[in-house]
Short mmCIF file of C-alpha atoms in Angstrom, two decimals:
data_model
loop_
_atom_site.label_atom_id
_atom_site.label_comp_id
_atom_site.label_asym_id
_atom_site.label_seq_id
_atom_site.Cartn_x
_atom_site.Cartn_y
_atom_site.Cartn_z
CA UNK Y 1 19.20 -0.16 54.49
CA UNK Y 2 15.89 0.73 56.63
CA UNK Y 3 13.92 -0.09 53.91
CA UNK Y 4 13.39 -2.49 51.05
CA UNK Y 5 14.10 -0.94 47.52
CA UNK Y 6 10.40 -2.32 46.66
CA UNK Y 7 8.92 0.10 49.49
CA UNK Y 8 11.61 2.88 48.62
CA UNK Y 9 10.51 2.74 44.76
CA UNK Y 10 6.85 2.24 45.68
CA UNK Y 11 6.72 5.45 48.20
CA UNK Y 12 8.85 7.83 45.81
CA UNK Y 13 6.75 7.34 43.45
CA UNK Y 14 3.16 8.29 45.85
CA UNK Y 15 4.51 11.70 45.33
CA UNK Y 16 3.47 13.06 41.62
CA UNK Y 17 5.47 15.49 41.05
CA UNK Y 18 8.07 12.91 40.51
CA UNK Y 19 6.41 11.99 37.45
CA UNK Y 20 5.62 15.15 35.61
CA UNK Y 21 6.61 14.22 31.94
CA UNK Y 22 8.36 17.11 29.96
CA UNK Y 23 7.17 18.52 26.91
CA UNK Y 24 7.43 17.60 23.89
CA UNK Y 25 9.00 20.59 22.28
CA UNK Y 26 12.62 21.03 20.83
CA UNK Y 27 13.33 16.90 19.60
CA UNK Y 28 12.62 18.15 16.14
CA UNK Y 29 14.80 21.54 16.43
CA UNK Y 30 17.65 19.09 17.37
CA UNK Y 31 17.15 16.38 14.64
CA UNK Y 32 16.40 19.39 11.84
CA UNK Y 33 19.66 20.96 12.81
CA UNK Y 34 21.48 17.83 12.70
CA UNK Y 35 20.64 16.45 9.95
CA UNK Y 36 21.18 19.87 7.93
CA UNK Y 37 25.23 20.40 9.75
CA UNK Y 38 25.51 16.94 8.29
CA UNK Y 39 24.56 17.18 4.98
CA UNK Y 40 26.68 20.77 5.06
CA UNK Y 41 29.82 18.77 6.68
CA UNK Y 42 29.62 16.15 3.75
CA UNK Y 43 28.84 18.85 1.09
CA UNK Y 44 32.25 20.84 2.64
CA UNK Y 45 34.33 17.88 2.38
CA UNK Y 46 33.31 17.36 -1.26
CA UNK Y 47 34.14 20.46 -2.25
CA UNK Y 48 37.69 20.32 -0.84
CA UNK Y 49 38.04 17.11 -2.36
CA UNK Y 50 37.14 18.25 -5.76
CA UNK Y 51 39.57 21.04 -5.74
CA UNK Y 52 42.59 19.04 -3.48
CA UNK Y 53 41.64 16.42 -6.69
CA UNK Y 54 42.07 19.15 -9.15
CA UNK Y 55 45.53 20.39 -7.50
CA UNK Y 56 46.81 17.09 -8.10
CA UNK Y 57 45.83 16.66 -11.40
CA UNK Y 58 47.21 19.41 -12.58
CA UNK Y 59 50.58 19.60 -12.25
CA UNK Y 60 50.06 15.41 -12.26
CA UNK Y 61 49.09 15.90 -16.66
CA UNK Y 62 52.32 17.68 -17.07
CA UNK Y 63 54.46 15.01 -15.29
CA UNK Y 64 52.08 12.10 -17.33
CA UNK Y 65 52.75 14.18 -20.64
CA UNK Y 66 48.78 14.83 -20.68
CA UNK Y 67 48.39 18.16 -20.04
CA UNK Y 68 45.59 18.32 -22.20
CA UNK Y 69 43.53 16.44 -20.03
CA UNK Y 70 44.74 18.31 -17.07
CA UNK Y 71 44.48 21.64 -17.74
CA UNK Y 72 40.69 21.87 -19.31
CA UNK Y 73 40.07 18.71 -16.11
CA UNK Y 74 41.45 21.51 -14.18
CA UNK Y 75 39.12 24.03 -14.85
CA UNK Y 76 35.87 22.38 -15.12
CA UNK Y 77 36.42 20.85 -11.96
CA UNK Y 78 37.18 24.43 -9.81
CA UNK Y 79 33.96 25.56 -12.47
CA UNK Y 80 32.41 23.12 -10.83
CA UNK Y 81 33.23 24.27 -7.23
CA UNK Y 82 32.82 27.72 -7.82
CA UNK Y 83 29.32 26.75 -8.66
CA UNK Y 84 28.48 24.77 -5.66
CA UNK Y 85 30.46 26.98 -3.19
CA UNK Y 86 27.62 29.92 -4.84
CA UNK Y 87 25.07 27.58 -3.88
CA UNK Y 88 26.29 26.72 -0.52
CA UNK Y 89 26.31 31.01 0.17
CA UNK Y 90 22.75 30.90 -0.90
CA UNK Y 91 21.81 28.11 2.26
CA UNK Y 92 23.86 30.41 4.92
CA UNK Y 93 21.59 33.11 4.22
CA UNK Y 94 18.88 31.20 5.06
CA UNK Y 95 17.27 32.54 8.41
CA UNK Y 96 17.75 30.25 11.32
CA UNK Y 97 14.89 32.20 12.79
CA UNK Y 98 12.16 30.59 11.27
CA UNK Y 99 10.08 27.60 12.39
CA UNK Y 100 12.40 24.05 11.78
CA UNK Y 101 9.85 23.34 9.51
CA UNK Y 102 9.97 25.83 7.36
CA UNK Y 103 13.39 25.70 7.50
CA UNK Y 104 13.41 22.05 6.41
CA UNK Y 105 11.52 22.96 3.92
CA UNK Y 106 13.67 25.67 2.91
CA UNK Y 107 16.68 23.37 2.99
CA UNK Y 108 14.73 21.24 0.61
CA UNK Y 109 13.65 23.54 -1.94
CA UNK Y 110 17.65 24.15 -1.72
CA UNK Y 111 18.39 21.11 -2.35
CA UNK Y 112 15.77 20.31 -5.61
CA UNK Y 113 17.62 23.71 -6.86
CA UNK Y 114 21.10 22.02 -6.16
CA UNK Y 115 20.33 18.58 -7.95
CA UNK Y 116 18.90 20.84 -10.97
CA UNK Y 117 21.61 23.06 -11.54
CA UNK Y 118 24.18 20.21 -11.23
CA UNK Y 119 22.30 17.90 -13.14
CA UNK Y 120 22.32 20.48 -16.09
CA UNK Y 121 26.07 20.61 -15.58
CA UNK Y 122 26.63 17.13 -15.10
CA UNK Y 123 25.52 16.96 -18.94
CA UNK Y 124 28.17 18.81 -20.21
CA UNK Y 125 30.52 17.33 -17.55
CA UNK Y 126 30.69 14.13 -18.85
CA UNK Y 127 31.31 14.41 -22.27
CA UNK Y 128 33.89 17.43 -21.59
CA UNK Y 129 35.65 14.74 -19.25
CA UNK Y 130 35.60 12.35 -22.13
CA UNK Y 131 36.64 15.06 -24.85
CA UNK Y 132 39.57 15.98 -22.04
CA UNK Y 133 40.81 12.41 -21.47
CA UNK Y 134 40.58 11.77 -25.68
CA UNK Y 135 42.87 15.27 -26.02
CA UNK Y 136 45.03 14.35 -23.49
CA UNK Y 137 45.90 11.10 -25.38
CA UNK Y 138 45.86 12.34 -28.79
CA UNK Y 139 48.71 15.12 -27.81
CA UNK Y 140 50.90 12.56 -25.98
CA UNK Y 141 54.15 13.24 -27.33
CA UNK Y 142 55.39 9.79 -28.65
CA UNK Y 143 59.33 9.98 -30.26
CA UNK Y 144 58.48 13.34 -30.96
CA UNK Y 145 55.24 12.99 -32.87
CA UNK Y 146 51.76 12.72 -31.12
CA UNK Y 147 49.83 9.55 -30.51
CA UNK Y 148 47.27 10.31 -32.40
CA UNK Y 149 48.75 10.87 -35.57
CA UNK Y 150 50.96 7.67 -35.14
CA UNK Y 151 47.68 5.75 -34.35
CA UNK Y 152 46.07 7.21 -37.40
CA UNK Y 153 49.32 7.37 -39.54
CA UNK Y 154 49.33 3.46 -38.31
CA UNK Y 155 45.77 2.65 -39.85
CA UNK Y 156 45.96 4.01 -42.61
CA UNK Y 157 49.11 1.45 -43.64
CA UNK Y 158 46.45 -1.01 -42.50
CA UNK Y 159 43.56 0.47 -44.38
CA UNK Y 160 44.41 2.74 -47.20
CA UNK Y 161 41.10 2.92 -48.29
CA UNK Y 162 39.84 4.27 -44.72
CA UNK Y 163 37.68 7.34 -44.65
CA UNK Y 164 39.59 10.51 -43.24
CA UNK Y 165 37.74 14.10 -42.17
CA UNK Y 166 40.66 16.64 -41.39
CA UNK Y 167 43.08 13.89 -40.93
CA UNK Y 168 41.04 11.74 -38.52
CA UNK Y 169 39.27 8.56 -39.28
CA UNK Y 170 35.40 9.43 -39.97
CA UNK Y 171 34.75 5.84 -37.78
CA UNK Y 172 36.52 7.31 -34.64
CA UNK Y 173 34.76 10.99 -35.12
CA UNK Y 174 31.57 8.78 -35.19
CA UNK Y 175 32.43 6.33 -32.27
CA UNK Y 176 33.69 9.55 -30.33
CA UNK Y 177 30.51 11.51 -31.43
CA UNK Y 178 28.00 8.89 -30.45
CA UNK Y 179 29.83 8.41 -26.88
CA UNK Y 180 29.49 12.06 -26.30
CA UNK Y 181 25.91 11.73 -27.31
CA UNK Y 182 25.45 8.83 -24.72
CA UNK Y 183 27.04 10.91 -22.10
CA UNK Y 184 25.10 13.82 -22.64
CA UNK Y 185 22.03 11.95 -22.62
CA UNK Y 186 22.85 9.81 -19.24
CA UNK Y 187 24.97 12.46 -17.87
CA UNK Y 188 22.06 13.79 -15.51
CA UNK Y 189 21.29 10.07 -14.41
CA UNK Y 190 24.76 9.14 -13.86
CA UNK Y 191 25.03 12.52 -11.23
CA UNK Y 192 21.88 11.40 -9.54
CA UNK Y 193 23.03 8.16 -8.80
CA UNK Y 194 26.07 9.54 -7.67
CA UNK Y 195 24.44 12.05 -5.70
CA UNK Y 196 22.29 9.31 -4.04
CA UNK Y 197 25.40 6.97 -3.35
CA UNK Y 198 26.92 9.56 -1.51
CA UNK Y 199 24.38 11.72 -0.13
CA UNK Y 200 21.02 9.33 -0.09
CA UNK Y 201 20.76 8.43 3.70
CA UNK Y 202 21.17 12.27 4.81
CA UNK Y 203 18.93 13.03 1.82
CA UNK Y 204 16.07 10.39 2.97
CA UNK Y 205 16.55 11.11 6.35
CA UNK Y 206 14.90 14.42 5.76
CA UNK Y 207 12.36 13.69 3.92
CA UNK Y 208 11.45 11.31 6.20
CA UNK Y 209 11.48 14.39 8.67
CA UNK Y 210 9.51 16.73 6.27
CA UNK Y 211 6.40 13.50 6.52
CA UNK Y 212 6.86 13.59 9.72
CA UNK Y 213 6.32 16.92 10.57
CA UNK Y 214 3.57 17.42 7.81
CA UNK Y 215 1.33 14.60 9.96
CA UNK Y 216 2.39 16.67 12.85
CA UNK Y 217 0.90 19.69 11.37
CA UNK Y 218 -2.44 18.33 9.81
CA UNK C 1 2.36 12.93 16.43
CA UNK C 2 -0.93 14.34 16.79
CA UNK C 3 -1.65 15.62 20.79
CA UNK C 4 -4.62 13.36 20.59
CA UNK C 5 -2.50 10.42 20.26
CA UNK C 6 0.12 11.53 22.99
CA UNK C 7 -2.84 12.30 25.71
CA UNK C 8 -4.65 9.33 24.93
CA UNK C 9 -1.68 6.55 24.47
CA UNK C 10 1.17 8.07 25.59
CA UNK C 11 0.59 10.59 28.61
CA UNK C 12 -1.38 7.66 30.67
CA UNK C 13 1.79 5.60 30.44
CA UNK C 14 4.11 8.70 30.60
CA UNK C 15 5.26 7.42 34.34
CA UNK C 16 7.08 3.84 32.96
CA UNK C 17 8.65 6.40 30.58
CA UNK C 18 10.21 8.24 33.01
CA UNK C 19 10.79 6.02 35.12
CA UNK C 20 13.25 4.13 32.75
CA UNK C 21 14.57 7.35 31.21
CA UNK C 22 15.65 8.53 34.51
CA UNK C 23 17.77 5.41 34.71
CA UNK C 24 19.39 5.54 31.83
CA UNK C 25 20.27 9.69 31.84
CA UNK C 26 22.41 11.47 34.56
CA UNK C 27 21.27 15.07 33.03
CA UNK C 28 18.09 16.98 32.62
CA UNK C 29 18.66 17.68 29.25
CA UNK C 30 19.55 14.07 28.68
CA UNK C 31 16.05 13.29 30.57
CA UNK C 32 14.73 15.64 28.26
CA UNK C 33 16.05 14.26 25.27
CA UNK C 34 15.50 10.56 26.19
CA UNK C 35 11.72 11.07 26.63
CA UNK C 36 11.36 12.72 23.18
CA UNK C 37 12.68 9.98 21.31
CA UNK C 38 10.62 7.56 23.34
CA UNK C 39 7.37 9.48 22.62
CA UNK C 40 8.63 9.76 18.90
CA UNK C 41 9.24 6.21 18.75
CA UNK C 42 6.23 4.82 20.08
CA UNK C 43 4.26 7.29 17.93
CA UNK C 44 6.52 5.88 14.79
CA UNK C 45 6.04 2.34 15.91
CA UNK C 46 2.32 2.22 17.03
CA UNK C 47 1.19 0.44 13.27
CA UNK C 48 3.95 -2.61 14.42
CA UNK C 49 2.17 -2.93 17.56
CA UNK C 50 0.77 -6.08 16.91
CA UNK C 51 -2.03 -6.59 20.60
CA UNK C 52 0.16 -9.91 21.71
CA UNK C 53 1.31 -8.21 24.72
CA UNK C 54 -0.34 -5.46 27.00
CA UNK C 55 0.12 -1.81 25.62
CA UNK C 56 1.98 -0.68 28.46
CA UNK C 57 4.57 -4.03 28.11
CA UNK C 58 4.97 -3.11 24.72
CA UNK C 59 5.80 0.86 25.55
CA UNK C 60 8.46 -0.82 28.98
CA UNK C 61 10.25 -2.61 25.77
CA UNK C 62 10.06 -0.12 23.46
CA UNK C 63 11.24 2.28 25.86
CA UNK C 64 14.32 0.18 27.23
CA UNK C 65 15.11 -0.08 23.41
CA UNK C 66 15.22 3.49 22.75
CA UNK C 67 17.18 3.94 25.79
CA UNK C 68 19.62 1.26 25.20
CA UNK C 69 20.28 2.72 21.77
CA UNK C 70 20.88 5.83 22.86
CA UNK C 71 23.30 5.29 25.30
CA UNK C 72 25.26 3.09 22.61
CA UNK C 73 24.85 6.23 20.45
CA UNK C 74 26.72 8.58 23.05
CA UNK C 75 29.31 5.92 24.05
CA UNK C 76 30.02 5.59 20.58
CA UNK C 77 29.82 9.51 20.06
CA UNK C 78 32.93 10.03 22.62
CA UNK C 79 34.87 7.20 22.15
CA UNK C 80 37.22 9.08 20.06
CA UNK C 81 36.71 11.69 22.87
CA UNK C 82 37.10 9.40 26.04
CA UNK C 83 38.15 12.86 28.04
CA UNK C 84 35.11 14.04 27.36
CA UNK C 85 32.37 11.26 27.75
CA UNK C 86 31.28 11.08 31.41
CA UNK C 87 29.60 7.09 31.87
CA UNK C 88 26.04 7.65 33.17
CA UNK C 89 26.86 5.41 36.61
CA UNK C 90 29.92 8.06 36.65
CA UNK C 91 28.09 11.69 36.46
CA UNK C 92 26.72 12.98 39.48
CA UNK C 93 22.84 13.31 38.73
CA UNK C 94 21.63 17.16 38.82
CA UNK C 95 18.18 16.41 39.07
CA UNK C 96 16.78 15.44 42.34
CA UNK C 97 13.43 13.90 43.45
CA UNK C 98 11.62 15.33 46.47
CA UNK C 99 12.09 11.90 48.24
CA UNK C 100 15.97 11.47 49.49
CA UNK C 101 15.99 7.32 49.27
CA UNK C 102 14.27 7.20 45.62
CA UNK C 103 17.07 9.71 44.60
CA UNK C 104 19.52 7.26 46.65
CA UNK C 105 18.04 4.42 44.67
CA UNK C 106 18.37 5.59 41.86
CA UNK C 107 22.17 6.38 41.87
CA UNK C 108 22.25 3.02 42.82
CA UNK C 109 20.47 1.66 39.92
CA UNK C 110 22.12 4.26 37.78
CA UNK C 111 25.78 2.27 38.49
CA UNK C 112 24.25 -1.34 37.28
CA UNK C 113 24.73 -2.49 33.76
CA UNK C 114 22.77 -1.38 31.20
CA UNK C 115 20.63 -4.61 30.88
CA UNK C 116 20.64 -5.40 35.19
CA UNK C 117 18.70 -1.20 34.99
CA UNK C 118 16.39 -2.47 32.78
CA UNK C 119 15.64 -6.01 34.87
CA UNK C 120 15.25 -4.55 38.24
CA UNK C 121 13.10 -1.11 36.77
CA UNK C 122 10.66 -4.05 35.75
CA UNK C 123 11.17 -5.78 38.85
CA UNK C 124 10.47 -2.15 40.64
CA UNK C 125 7.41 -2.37 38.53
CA UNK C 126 5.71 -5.74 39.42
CA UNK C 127 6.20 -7.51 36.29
CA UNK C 128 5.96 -10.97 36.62
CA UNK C 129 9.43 -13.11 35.63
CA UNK C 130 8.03 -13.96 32.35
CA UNK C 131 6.63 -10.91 31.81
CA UNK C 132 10.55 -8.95 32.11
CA UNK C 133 12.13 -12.25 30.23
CA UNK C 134 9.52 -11.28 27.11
CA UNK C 135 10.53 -7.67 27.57
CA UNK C 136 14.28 -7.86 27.74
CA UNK C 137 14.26 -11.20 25.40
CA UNK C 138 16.09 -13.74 27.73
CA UNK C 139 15.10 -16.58 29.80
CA UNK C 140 12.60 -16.69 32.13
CA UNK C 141 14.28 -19.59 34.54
CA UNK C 142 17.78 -16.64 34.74
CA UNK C 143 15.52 -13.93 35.75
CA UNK C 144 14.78 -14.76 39.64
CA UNK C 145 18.26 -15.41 40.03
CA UNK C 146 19.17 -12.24 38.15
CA UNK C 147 17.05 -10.18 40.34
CA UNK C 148 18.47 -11.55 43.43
CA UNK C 149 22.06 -10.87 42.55
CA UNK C 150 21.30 -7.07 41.58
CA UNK C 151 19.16 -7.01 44.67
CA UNK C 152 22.41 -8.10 46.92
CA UNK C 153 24.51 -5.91 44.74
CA UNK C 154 21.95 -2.38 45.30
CA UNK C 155 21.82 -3.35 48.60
CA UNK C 156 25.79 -2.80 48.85
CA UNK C 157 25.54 0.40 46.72
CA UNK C 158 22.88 1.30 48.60
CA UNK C 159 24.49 1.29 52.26
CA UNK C 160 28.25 2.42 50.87
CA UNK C 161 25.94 5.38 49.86
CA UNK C 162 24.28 5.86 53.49
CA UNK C 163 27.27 5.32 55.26
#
């Protein structure tokens, strides 16, 4: 080596167009993008799960002897999809010609519109899961009589006095009323906090974009 | 970022960026890339700039951060995909600097380990021992030794290169 790599570094650099810094252009193109395939990927996956879930089930009730869990579990869930997979058509029209900004933006006005229609669905969700899983017990075929008449046939030999409404104790149509209630009520809360387990870093990610590019713009 | 901030605190120490991005990327686009996020994160991070060190140490650390993470990013990006992943020190650079021996240097530097690129870019640089121990977060007693090993070992790279 003629020279020393401190005279080397010190005379390639005397030159300035060895320095000329690139702009700052496309870094927020890339991240928009990303972030947005991401959130689609996971949102994909979801949806597959949901219905590989619901393929299971189903056939899974009849083996159990619950098919009245399975088959209405069936259909809400592919409701459910059929919903989402709407919604997901509604983003791919989005124009990838406009500023990522705006298309940000877009995404999250999307989004807002996603968490509201499922959160008005995750209210009847909920309790229609409950009902589902109730019905799918009661019908259980036990020695050739259903589980829920043996459980009620069994209380009332317990209680004779016990209130009945169409054969069922009035305490259990309250208890099962007032869960349904609960899960109506929470329903919404319980999908947002399931929403933000699963999708909450993607989801602050880009809102942490959006600020950014806001102070970029004012 | 506003352009104000970029011209006035960024641009004027836009060379130590490149300088250490260049190090650390074997593409353009990489280059490209690699400055961005720098620029992004020093914009991000100016309110956690706290005045104990000299702006321009605090953008060489910053910058070596960014860099370092970034690289782990991609490693870990194709490790699934080893046929794919191309290490920096690996990859024939595509960019060339109008002076032949800075270009040779620089492949040179570009096949030392990730920490060893960002001691001797310092080094290159004129920071004092304690001033690259503060940056890089080691000991300043291991740095003159440090720099003499990766000195011997450019040297080596350095001639296999020429001859």
């Amino acid at each position: 080596m003629e020279k020393s790599i401190e005279i080397i570094w010190k005379e390639g650099f005397l030159n300035k167009d060895a320095l000329v810094a690139p702009k700052l252009n496309d870094l927020y193109n890339q991240k928009s993008k990303h972030i947005i395939d991401k959130y689609m990927r996971m949102f994909k996956i979801n949806l597959v799960a949901i219905v590989v879930g619901s393929l299971i089930l189903l056939p899974g009730s009849f083996l159990i002897g619950m098919p009245y869990m399975g088959v209405p579990m069936f259909f809400i869930l592919n409701a459910m999809v059929i919903v989402d997979k709407r919604l997901l058509g509604e983003l791919k029209e989005i124009d990838n010609n406009i500023t990522s900004y705006e298309y940000l933006k877009t995404f999250d006005k999307w989004i807002k519109r996603k968490i509201i229609v499922n959160t008005r669905m995750a209210r009847i969700l909920y309790p229609y899961t409950f009902i589902a899983i109730l019905m799918g017990f009661w019908f259980i075929n036990e020695d050739g009589n259903r589980l829920g008449e043996t459980i009620v046939t069994k209380l009332i030999e317990n209680y004779p006095d016990i209130y009945l409404i169409f054969g069922i104790p009035l305490t259990g149509i309250i208890g099962a009323l007032m869960i349904i209630g609960i899960l109506t009520f929470f329903g919404g809360r319980i999908y947002r906090w399931d929403m933000n387990l699963v999708y909450g870093r993607v989801l602050r990610k880009l809102e942490e974009i959006i600020s950014d590019m806001e102070e970029l713009r004012s | 970022m506003s352009s104000d901030f970029y011209k006035t605190s960024i641009l004027p120490f836009a060379a130590i960026i490149i300088k250490i991005c260049r190090a650390y990327t074997n593409t353009q686009e990489d280059f490209e890339d690699y400055y961005q996020e720098v620029c992004l994160q020093i914009w991000r991070s100016k309110d956690n700039f706290r005045e104990q060190s000299e702006w321009s140490t605090w953008i060489y650390r910053l910058s070596l951060n960014v860099c370092l993470t970034l690289l782990k990013k991609k490693k870990n990006k194709y490790q699934h995909f080893a046929s794919d992943y191309i290490p920096v020190e690996l990859a024939e650079d595509n960019r060339a600097f109008a002076d032949e021996p800075l270009n040779q240097l620089y492949d040179a530097i570009r096949q030392l380990s990730e920490v060893d690129r960002g001691v001797i870019l310092l080094y290159l640089e004129e920071k004092s021992y304690q001033e690259i121990a503060d940056i890089i977060g080691t000991n300043p007693n291991n740095i003159g030794v440090r720099i003499k090993r990766i000195k011997e070992r450019l040297k080596r790279l350095f001639d296999g290169k020429i001859n």
